[in-house]
Short mmCIF file of C-alpha atoms and ligand atoms in Angstrom, two decimals:
data_model
loop_
_atom_site.label_atom_id
_atom_site.label_comp_id
_atom_site.label_asym_id
_atom_site.label_seq_id
_atom_site.Cartn_x
_atom_site.Cartn_y
_atom_site.Cartn_z
CA MET A 164 84.15 103.16 89.97
CA ASN A 165 83.71 106.23 87.34
CA GLU A 166 83.72 104.39 83.45
CA LYS A 167 86.48 107.18 82.25
CA ASN A 168 89.05 105.60 85.21
CA LYS A 169 87.82 102.17 83.70
CA LYS A 170 88.58 102.82 80.84
CA GLU A 171 91.73 104.36 80.88
CA ILE A 172 93.24 101.67 83.42
CA LEU A 173 91.59 99.02 81.32
CA SER A 174 93.68 100.18 77.83
CA ARG A 175 96.78 99.57 79.64
CA GLY A 176 95.58 96.63 80.56
CA ALA A 177 94.16 95.80 83.64
CA PHE A 178 93.18 93.34 86.32
CA ALA A 179 90.93 91.19 85.79
CA THR A 180 89.17 91.22 89.30
CA SER A 181 89.43 93.90 91.69
CA ILE A 182 91.51 92.14 94.02
CA GLY A 183 93.68 90.57 91.22
CA ALA A 184 96.04 93.86 91.39
CA VAL A 185 96.12 92.90 94.93
CA ILE A 186 96.90 88.97 93.98
CA ALA A 187 99.84 89.86 92.04
CA THR A 188 101.12 92.51 94.45
CA LEU A 189 101.51 89.84 96.81
CA GLY A 190 102.88 87.24 93.93
CA SER A 191 105.70 90.37 93.44
CA ALA A 192 106.33 90.20 96.83
CA ILE A 193 106.07 86.40 98.07
CA GLY A 194 109.41 85.06 95.65
CA LEU A 195 112.75 83.13 96.66
CA GLY A 196 113.26 86.43 99.25
CA ASN A 197 110.57 84.58 100.93
CA ILE A 198 111.41 80.41 101.14
CA TRP A 199 115.78 80.66 99.66
CA LYS A 200 117.02 84.08 100.85
CA PHE A 201 115.20 84.86 104.32
CA PRO A 202 115.99 81.51 106.25
CA PHE A 203 119.84 82.01 104.89
CA ILE A 204 120.52 85.51 105.97
CA ALA A 205 119.04 84.16 108.79
CA GLY A 206 120.85 81.90 109.43
CA GLU A 207 124.19 83.48 108.69
CA ASN A 208 124.00 86.44 110.44
CA GLY A 209 122.82 84.84 113.60
CA GLY A 210 119.27 84.46 113.86
CA ALA A 211 116.72 86.28 116.20
CA ALA A 212 118.44 89.48 117.03
CA PHE A 213 118.55 89.94 112.92
CA LEU A 214 114.92 89.32 112.64
CA ILE A 215 114.26 92.02 115.58
CA VAL A 216 116.08 93.94 113.36
CA TYR A 217 114.12 92.56 110.34
CA ILE A 218 110.80 92.95 111.66
CA ALA A 219 111.25 96.51 112.45
CA SER A 220 113.06 97.35 108.92
CA THR A 221 109.85 96.07 107.34
CA ILE A 222 107.40 98.37 109.38
CA LEU A 223 109.19 101.49 109.50
CA VAL A 224 110.88 101.17 106.26
CA GLY A 225 109.34 98.75 103.61
CA LEU A 226 105.65 99.62 104.01
CA PRO A 227 105.91 103.00 103.70
CA VAL A 228 107.65 102.57 101.03
CA MET A 229 105.62 100.77 99.40
CA ILE A 230 102.10 102.54 100.23
CA SER A 231 105.04 105.10 98.44
CA GLU A 232 104.74 103.17 95.33
CA ILE A 233 101.93 101.87 94.93
CA ALA A 234 99.91 105.97 95.96
CA LEU A 235 102.12 107.38 92.81
CA GLY A 236 101.43 103.87 90.28
CA ARG A 237 98.10 104.33 90.71
CA LYS A 238 97.16 107.99 90.38
CA ALA A 239 100.13 108.79 87.63
CA ARG A 240 99.19 105.39 85.66
CA ALA A 241 102.26 104.49 84.18
CA ASN A 242 105.40 103.17 84.56
CA ALA A 243 108.40 103.81 87.10
CA ILE A 244 109.81 106.59 85.01
CA THR A 245 106.98 108.09 83.47
CA THR A 246 104.93 107.92 86.77
CA MET A 247 107.47 110.34 88.87
CA GLN A 248 107.58 112.72 85.17
CA LYS A 249 103.95 113.66 85.57
CA LEU A 250 103.69 113.97 89.53
CA ASN A 251 106.66 115.47 90.01
CA PRO A 252 105.59 119.75 90.23
CA LYS A 253 109.13 120.68 90.12
CA LYS A 254 109.54 119.99 86.49
CA GLY A 255 113.71 120.52 86.57
CA GLN A 256 114.22 118.64 89.12
CA PRO A 257 115.05 114.74 88.06
CA TRP A 258 112.93 112.70 89.95
CA TRP A 259 112.86 110.12 87.19
CA LEU A 260 116.05 109.10 87.52
CA ILE A 261 114.37 107.11 90.85
CA GLY A 262 112.80 105.08 87.70
CA ALA A 263 115.44 104.75 86.01
CA LEU A 264 117.64 103.68 88.96
CA GLY A 265 114.44 101.25 89.76
CA ALA A 266 114.96 99.72 86.04
CA LEU A 267 118.44 99.62 85.89
CA ALA A 268 118.51 97.44 89.53
CA ALA A 269 115.78 95.34 87.79
CA PHE A 270 118.29 94.11 85.87
CA THR A 271 120.81 93.86 88.41
CA ILE A 272 118.57 91.70 90.72
CA MET A 273 117.33 89.47 87.65
CA ALA A 274 120.90 88.59 86.90
CA PHE A 275 121.70 86.18 90.23
CA TYR A 276 117.83 85.82 90.93
CA THR A 277 117.35 83.70 87.31
CA GLU A 278 120.32 81.48 88.52
CA VAL A 279 118.71 80.65 91.22
CA ALA A 280 114.97 80.28 90.36
CA GLY A 281 117.01 77.53 86.93
CA TRP A 282 118.45 75.63 90.37
CA VAL A 283 114.32 75.73 91.62
CA TYR A 284 113.77 74.75 88.16
CA ALA A 285 116.16 72.03 88.15
CA TYR A 286 115.50 70.84 91.29
CA ILE A 287 111.35 69.43 90.46
CA PHE A 288 113.85 67.06 87.56
CA LYS A 289 115.74 66.24 90.49
CA SER A 290 113.30 65.50 92.80
CA LEU A 291 111.62 62.75 90.10
CA ASN A 292 114.62 60.84 89.83
CA THR A 293 115.36 61.12 93.33
CA SER A 294 118.57 62.44 93.33
CA GLY A 295 119.22 64.69 96.70
CA LEU A 296 116.60 63.39 98.06
CA SER A 297 118.21 62.09 101.95
CA THR A 298 118.06 62.63 104.91
CA ASN A 299 122.26 62.11 104.79
CA PRO A 300 123.60 65.74 104.46
CA GLN A 301 127.06 64.87 102.53
CA VAL A 302 124.09 63.45 99.75
CA THR A 303 121.62 66.27 99.58
CA GLU A 304 124.74 68.68 99.67
CA LYS A 305 126.68 66.67 97.14
CA ALA A 306 123.14 66.94 94.49
CA PHE A 307 123.23 70.71 94.83
CA THR A 308 126.90 71.03 94.72
CA ASP A 309 127.15 69.39 91.04
CA LEU A 310 124.30 71.15 89.73
CA ILE A 311 125.89 74.09 91.05
CA THR A 312 128.73 73.99 89.57
CA SER A 313 128.50 72.80 85.78
CA PRO A 314 128.52 75.55 84.13
CA TRP A 315 126.51 73.91 81.72
CA GLN A 316 123.06 73.14 83.29
CA SER A 317 123.50 76.48 85.72
CA LEU A 318 123.24 78.75 81.93
CA ILE A 319 120.66 75.98 80.55
CA TRP A 320 118.84 76.40 83.61
CA GLN A 321 118.87 80.17 83.67
CA TRP A 322 117.87 80.25 79.93
CA VAL A 323 114.92 78.42 80.21
CA VAL A 324 113.97 80.18 83.48
CA LEU A 325 114.79 83.59 81.04
CA GLY A 326 111.94 82.16 78.36
CA ILE A 327 109.33 81.35 80.26
CA VAL A 328 109.16 83.95 81.90
CA SER A 329 109.64 85.90 78.92
CA VAL A 330 106.45 83.89 76.48
CA ILE A 331 104.44 84.95 80.36
CA ILE A 332 105.55 88.81 80.11
CA ILE A 333 104.60 88.78 76.50
CA LYS A 334 101.63 87.41 77.07
CA GLY A 335 100.03 90.50 79.21
CA VAL A 336 99.42 91.54 82.14
CA SER A 337 96.41 89.83 83.32
CA LYS A 338 95.95 86.39 82.06
CA GLY A 339 99.52 85.73 82.82
CA ILE A 340 100.55 86.79 86.08
CA GLU A 341 96.41 86.58 88.10
CA ARG A 342 95.73 83.09 86.76
CA VAL A 343 99.07 81.94 88.11
CA THR A 344 99.56 83.85 91.57
CA LYS A 345 95.42 83.17 92.85
CA PHE A 346 96.40 79.31 93.21
CA MET A 347 99.95 79.68 93.65
CA ILE A 348 100.26 81.82 97.01
CA PRO A 349 97.36 79.60 99.34
CA SER A 350 99.15 76.19 97.73
CA LEU A 351 103.03 77.53 98.60
CA LEU A 352 101.54 78.52 102.22
CA VAL A 353 99.25 74.77 102.90
CA MET A 354 103.14 73.22 101.65
CA VAL A 355 105.20 75.09 103.33
CA VAL A 356 102.77 74.75 106.67
CA ILE A 357 102.86 70.65 106.30
CA ILE A 358 107.50 70.91 106.13
CA ALA A 359 107.07 73.20 109.29
CA ILE A 360 104.96 70.78 111.16
CA ARG A 361 107.51 67.48 109.81
CA SER A 362 110.62 69.84 110.79
CA LEU A 363 108.97 70.51 114.59
CA THR A 364 108.71 67.24 114.29
CA LEU A 365 111.85 65.24 113.79
CA ASP A 366 113.85 65.81 117.00
CA PRO A 367 112.60 67.49 120.27
CA VAL A 368 116.41 69.10 121.02
CA ALA A 369 116.33 69.93 117.75
CA THR A 370 113.14 71.82 117.12
CA SER A 371 114.30 73.59 120.67
CA LYS A 372 118.27 74.56 119.03
CA GLY A 373 116.04 75.41 115.95
CA LEU A 374 113.40 77.44 117.70
CA SER A 375 116.24 79.53 120.59
CA PHE A 376 117.87 80.00 116.64
CA LEU A 377 115.74 81.62 115.16
CA PHE A 378 113.37 83.47 118.08
CA ARG A 379 116.11 83.99 121.62
CA PRO A 380 118.43 87.36 120.74
CA ASP A 381 121.66 87.57 120.62
CA PHE A 382 122.73 91.10 120.04
CA SER A 383 126.32 90.46 120.34
CA LYS A 384 125.56 89.76 116.20
CA LEU A 385 124.77 92.79 115.91
CA GLY A 386 127.26 95.03 114.18
CA TRP A 387 125.47 97.96 111.54
CA ASP A 388 126.89 95.50 108.77
CA VAL A 389 124.11 93.31 109.38
CA VAL A 390 121.37 96.13 110.32
CA LEU A 391 121.91 96.83 106.41
CA ILE A 392 121.62 93.35 105.18
CA ALA A 393 118.01 93.32 107.33
CA MET A 394 117.65 96.64 105.91
CA GLY A 395 117.77 95.79 102.68
CA LEU A 396 116.58 92.21 102.53
CA ALA A 397 113.14 94.15 104.07
CA PHE A 398 113.57 95.88 99.96
CA PHE A 399 114.26 92.80 98.75
CA LYS A 400 111.41 91.39 99.75
CA LEU A 401 108.61 93.32 99.75
CA SER A 402 110.26 94.29 96.12
CA VAL A 403 109.68 98.21 96.78
CA GLY A 404 112.36 100.82 95.98
CA MET A 405 112.78 99.97 92.93
CA GLY A 406 109.51 100.99 91.06
CA THR A 407 108.18 97.28 91.00
CA MET A 408 105.72 99.01 92.99
CA ILE A 409 105.12 102.16 91.11
CA THR A 410 104.36 99.68 87.92
CA TYR A 411 102.10 97.28 90.35
CA GLY A 412 100.34 100.20 91.57
CA SER A 413 99.61 101.16 87.97
CA TYR A 414 97.45 98.76 87.99
CA TRP A 415 95.52 98.90 91.22
CA GLN A 416 92.11 100.21 91.35
CA ASN A 417 90.66 103.74 92.25
CA ASP A 418 88.60 102.00 95.13
CA GLN A 419 91.48 99.77 96.65
CA ASN A 420 92.07 100.65 100.44
CA ILE A 421 96.35 101.25 100.09
CA PRO A 422 97.44 101.47 103.27
CA TYR A 423 95.21 98.02 104.70
CA ARG A 424 95.52 96.46 101.55
CA THR A 425 99.42 97.10 101.28
CA ALA A 426 99.59 95.97 105.06
CA THR A 427 98.23 92.68 104.11
CA VAL A 428 100.40 91.88 101.79
CA MET A 429 103.36 92.54 103.96
CA LEU A 430 102.20 90.60 107.14
CA SER A 431 101.74 88.14 104.46
CA ASP A 432 105.15 88.08 103.34
CA LEU A 433 106.38 87.83 106.96
CA ALA A 434 104.14 84.78 107.78
CA VAL A 435 105.87 82.96 104.97
CA SER A 436 108.84 83.85 105.69
CA LEU A 437 108.81 83.27 109.38
CA LEU A 438 107.22 79.89 108.14
CA ALA A 439 109.95 79.04 105.33
CA GLY A 440 112.28 79.84 108.86
CA LEU A 441 110.50 76.91 111.51
CA ALA A 442 110.63 74.03 108.41
CA ILE A 443 114.31 74.90 107.74
CA PHE A 444 115.96 75.34 111.01
CA PRO A 445 114.88 72.22 113.91
CA ALA A 446 115.93 70.74 110.36
CA VAL A 447 119.12 72.42 110.22
CA PHE A 448 119.84 71.01 114.17
CA ALA A 449 118.36 67.89 113.31
CA PHE A 450 120.24 66.80 110.96
CA GLY A 451 123.78 68.12 111.55
CA PHE A 452 123.01 70.71 108.88
CA GLU A 453 125.33 74.00 109.64
CA PRO A 454 122.72 77.00 109.91
CA ALA A 455 125.04 79.74 107.95
CA SER A 456 125.65 77.35 105.48
CA GLY A 457 124.46 80.12 102.45
CA ALA A 458 123.21 79.63 99.42
CA SER A 459 122.84 76.78 99.32
CA LEU A 460 120.94 76.32 102.91
CA MET A 461 117.20 75.62 101.22
CA PHE A 462 117.85 72.81 99.14
CA ILE A 463 120.39 71.03 101.27
CA THR A 464 117.69 70.81 103.90
CA ILE A 465 114.36 70.61 102.85
CA PRO A 466 115.22 67.60 100.51
CA ALA A 467 116.02 66.52 103.66
CA VAL A 468 112.80 66.74 105.45
CA PHE A 469 110.89 64.94 102.45
CA ALA A 470 113.37 62.47 102.60
CA SER A 471 111.91 61.30 106.95
CA MET A 472 107.99 61.75 105.70
CA PRO A 473 105.76 59.05 103.99
CA PHE A 474 105.63 60.38 100.15
CA GLY A 475 108.21 62.29 99.95
CA GLN A 476 109.59 62.36 96.86
CA ILE A 477 105.66 63.60 95.45
CA PHE A 478 105.75 66.34 98.06
CA MET A 479 109.65 67.43 97.18
CA VAL A 480 108.54 67.39 93.60
CA LEU A 481 105.25 69.15 94.58
CA PHE A 482 107.68 71.85 96.70
CA PHE A 483 109.60 72.77 94.05
CA ILE A 484 106.89 72.98 91.58
CA LEU A 485 104.70 76.03 93.52
CA ALA A 486 108.54 77.17 94.38
CA SER A 487 108.95 77.84 90.64
CA PHE A 488 106.04 79.28 89.97
CA ALA A 489 106.85 81.97 93.66
CA ALA A 490 110.06 82.55 92.64
CA THR A 491 108.30 83.55 88.04
CA GLY A 492 106.13 85.64 89.58
CA ALA A 493 108.25 87.63 91.30
CA MET A 494 110.31 87.91 88.29
CA ILE A 495 107.28 88.75 86.15
CA SER A 496 107.18 92.12 88.62
CA LEU A 497 111.14 92.52 87.81
CA ILE A 498 111.30 92.32 83.97
CA GLU A 499 107.73 94.60 84.38
CA VAL A 500 109.33 97.85 85.39
CA PRO A 501 112.41 97.74 81.92
CA VAL A 502 110.21 96.20 79.79
CA ALA A 503 106.89 98.11 80.42
CA TYR A 504 109.36 101.58 80.53
CA ILE A 505 110.41 100.72 77.33
CA ASN A 506 107.25 99.50 75.43
CA GLU A 507 106.17 103.04 77.17
CA ASN A 508 108.59 105.73 76.08
CA PHE A 509 109.88 104.43 72.77
CA ASN A 510 106.49 102.87 71.36
CA ILE A 511 108.66 99.63 70.59
CA SER A 512 105.79 96.95 70.93
CA ARG A 513 105.90 94.70 74.63
CA LEU A 514 107.15 92.09 72.33
CA LYS A 515 110.53 93.39 71.31
CA ALA A 516 110.97 95.27 74.75
CA THR A 517 110.77 91.36 76.24
CA ILE A 518 113.27 89.69 74.50
CA ALA A 519 116.07 92.60 73.99
CA THR A 520 115.32 92.26 77.99
CA ASN A 521 115.55 88.36 78.23
CA LEU A 522 118.30 88.81 75.58
CA THR A 523 120.61 91.10 77.15
CA LEU A 524 119.87 89.97 80.53
CA ALA A 525 121.12 86.10 79.67
CA LEU A 526 123.90 87.65 79.06
CA ILE A 527 124.82 90.17 82.38
CA GLY A 528 122.94 86.48 84.11
CA SER A 529 125.80 84.41 82.79
CA LEU A 530 128.38 85.87 85.05
CA ALA A 531 126.05 84.97 87.97
CA ALA A 532 125.53 81.66 86.44
CA LEU A 533 129.24 80.69 86.11
CA SER A 534 130.23 82.12 89.29
CA ASN A 535 130.33 78.59 91.41
CA SER A 536 132.18 77.21 88.08
CA VAL A 537 134.71 78.57 85.96
CA LEU A 538 134.49 82.28 87.00
CA ALA A 539 134.67 81.30 90.62
CA ASP A 540 137.64 83.26 91.34
CA PHE A 541 136.27 86.01 89.23
CA LYS A 542 135.91 88.45 92.63
CA LEU A 543 135.36 91.94 92.91
CA PHE A 544 135.60 93.98 96.50
CA ASP A 545 135.76 89.94 97.06
CA LEU A 546 132.56 89.11 95.60
CA THR A 547 131.56 86.55 92.90
CA MET A 548 129.55 88.52 90.49
CA PHE A 549 126.15 85.91 92.29
CA ASP A 550 127.42 87.84 95.67
CA LEU A 551 128.10 91.01 94.40
CA PHE A 552 124.33 91.24 91.84
CA ASP A 553 122.78 90.36 95.37
CA TYR A 554 124.79 92.71 97.70
CA VAL A 555 124.52 96.00 95.68
CA SER A 556 120.63 95.27 94.09
CA SER A 557 119.54 94.79 98.31
CA ASN A 558 121.42 96.84 99.88
CA LEU A 559 122.63 99.97 98.14
CA MET A 560 120.54 100.32 94.77
CA LEU A 561 116.84 99.06 97.01
CA PRO A 562 117.86 101.75 99.69
CA ILE A 563 118.35 104.68 97.72
CA GLY A 564 115.61 104.42 95.44
CA GLY A 565 113.48 103.81 98.47
CA LEU A 566 115.04 107.27 100.54
CA PHE A 567 114.46 108.54 97.73
CA ILE A 568 111.04 107.59 96.84
CA ALA A 569 110.33 108.65 100.29
CA ILE A 570 111.24 112.09 100.28
CA PHE A 571 109.65 112.38 97.08
CA VAL A 572 106.26 111.60 98.35
CA GLY A 573 106.04 112.83 102.10
CA TRP A 574 108.17 116.23 101.31
CA ILE A 575 107.22 116.99 97.14
CA TRP A 576 104.72 115.71 96.06
CA GLY A 577 103.10 116.35 99.88
CA LYS A 578 100.50 115.97 102.43
CA LYS A 579 97.71 117.36 100.21
CA ASN A 580 98.29 114.67 97.48
CA ILE A 581 98.97 111.89 100.43
CA GLU A 582 95.80 112.43 101.84
CA ALA A 583 93.77 112.05 98.56
CA ALA A 584 95.39 108.93 97.64
CA LEU A 585 95.29 106.99 100.65
CA ASN A 586 91.58 107.97 101.36
CA ASN A 587 90.55 107.31 97.95
CA ALA A 588 89.54 111.06 97.31
CA GLY A 589 87.26 111.40 100.47
CA THR A 590 85.88 108.39 100.56
CA LEU A 591 87.80 106.72 102.95
CA ASN A 592 87.87 108.01 106.49
CA ASN A 593 91.50 107.40 107.83
CA HIS A 594 92.55 110.38 109.41
CA VAL A 595 94.63 109.31 111.42
CA ILE A 596 96.25 106.65 109.25
CA VAL A 597 97.05 109.05 106.77
CA ASN A 598 99.00 111.58 109.89
CA VAL A 599 100.75 108.65 110.55
CA PHE A 600 101.82 107.92 107.47
CA THR A 601 102.71 111.46 106.50
CA PHE A 602 104.70 111.25 109.92
CA ILE A 603 106.90 108.66 109.22
CA VAL A 604 106.88 109.30 105.67
CA ARG A 605 108.83 112.65 106.12
CA PHE A 606 111.19 111.92 109.23
CA ILE A 607 111.56 108.21 110.23
CA THR A 608 111.69 106.68 107.11
CA PRO A 609 114.15 109.08 104.86
CA VAL A 610 116.64 109.37 108.69
CA LEU A 611 116.68 106.12 108.89
CA ILE A 612 117.78 104.51 106.00
CA ILE A 613 120.41 107.21 105.04
CA ILE A 614 121.71 106.43 109.31
CA ILE A 615 121.94 102.41 108.33
CA LEU A 616 123.42 103.23 105.17
CA LEU A 617 126.52 105.12 106.39
CA GLY A 618 126.60 103.24 109.72
CA GLY A 619 126.58 99.70 106.88
CA LEU A 620 129.61 101.34 104.25
CA GLY A 621 131.36 101.50 107.66
CA VAL A 622 131.13 105.26 107.85
CA PHE A 623 130.71 105.51 112.00
N1 LIG B 102 110.00 90.13 96.73
C1 LIG B 102 110.52 89.68 95.44
C2 LIG B 102 110.97 87.68 96.26
O1 LIG B 102 110.77 87.69 97.74
C3 LIG B 102 111.65 90.05 94.99
C4 LIG B 102 111.58 90.94 94.35
C5 LIG B 102 112.64 92.15 94.38
C6 LIG B 102 110.99 91.15 93.16
C7 LIG B 102 112.32 93.27 94.07
C8 LIG B 102 110.73 92.48 92.64
C9 LIG B 102 111.96 93.31 93.39
O2 LIG B 102 111.68 87.61 95.82
#
């Protein structure tokens, strides 16, 4: 890497080691989406058939958008909005709106994500006094319900989460994020493998039921609505469609192989989700839980697995600590979008930008935090605020953002720029990959997103 380039990156706060940016990107992708959301959404939508659509969306839609975002961010070395302004050759066209929509999506996701993260934090303490640690579904369900129906507990845990995220963000990019993520991801992986092994060995009949639930497809369950949810989950899990990866791409170094590294991130993310599925579904059948029990699934099932293994309590504490790290890594990347934007565009310090962002979130987030208690009957489109934030962000905002990112890269930025970005200005010999990517990002990704969005919204 040349000197000018190095200086340019460092002045914006780069990651300390060359692999650091990739690790942090993985830290953004792997989060509650893998261990909390993926299992319960797969459970609600029929398991295996859903899984197939989800994997196809990840490869044909999620990965191309991720490559696009990282390439754009690395080229422009700026936040999502400035990136679109800098790289847009047609100055009159408002492509920066992608960044603005992304900042909005970040708020919408954070509003409910901080609440779920709050549950995870709370469970660290619940496991210390073993409440909820039981193989009896009624006990674990009650422990969870007690938590989420208490307005004060919900709010306070959300504030704790916002406070911790603020501190990490204020400390800056490389020190905070990279250090935590580097040991968090491998440890989480080991932990999920341990839980999966225990879950798979609980009871042979339950194991085969769990496995066939996850891997034997029943396509009668697939409608457009489910396909949209699968695609939305692919966006959410890879943190794409809203500029997070543009912002993180701006910290990637110029000699990193984007298609190869992003594919590694995608495969690791998929592996963690599948392992989470293997950890949860055999146990669901072994203890008599309901596979479609929704947002509570992880919180009621995993403690039951721990209750049936030696040193279960210690494992449970460790698991929730790791899960809280995973959630925090993802939240940092979410908040980074509006904070980087406010910081760079309005010349407002990181400190002030972070405080303003988090205070706003405490306000909007309370609507989600109180969705299981005092605001349980406050619904729009028949959804509580929690569910509404979740649905709108994953199934509308991210796909729409991703659609425009793909169109921008494929049709406006164009082949020449794509080629230079993906072959690192001629130093990589990856002609075929560049051509395949260009074809997909032009013709496949946008078309699929449009069809699935229209189908999911009931147009045909
Ligand atoms: N991918 C993160 C997860 O799975 C969530 C996320 C979405 C983070 C969008 C950043 C942007 O938990």
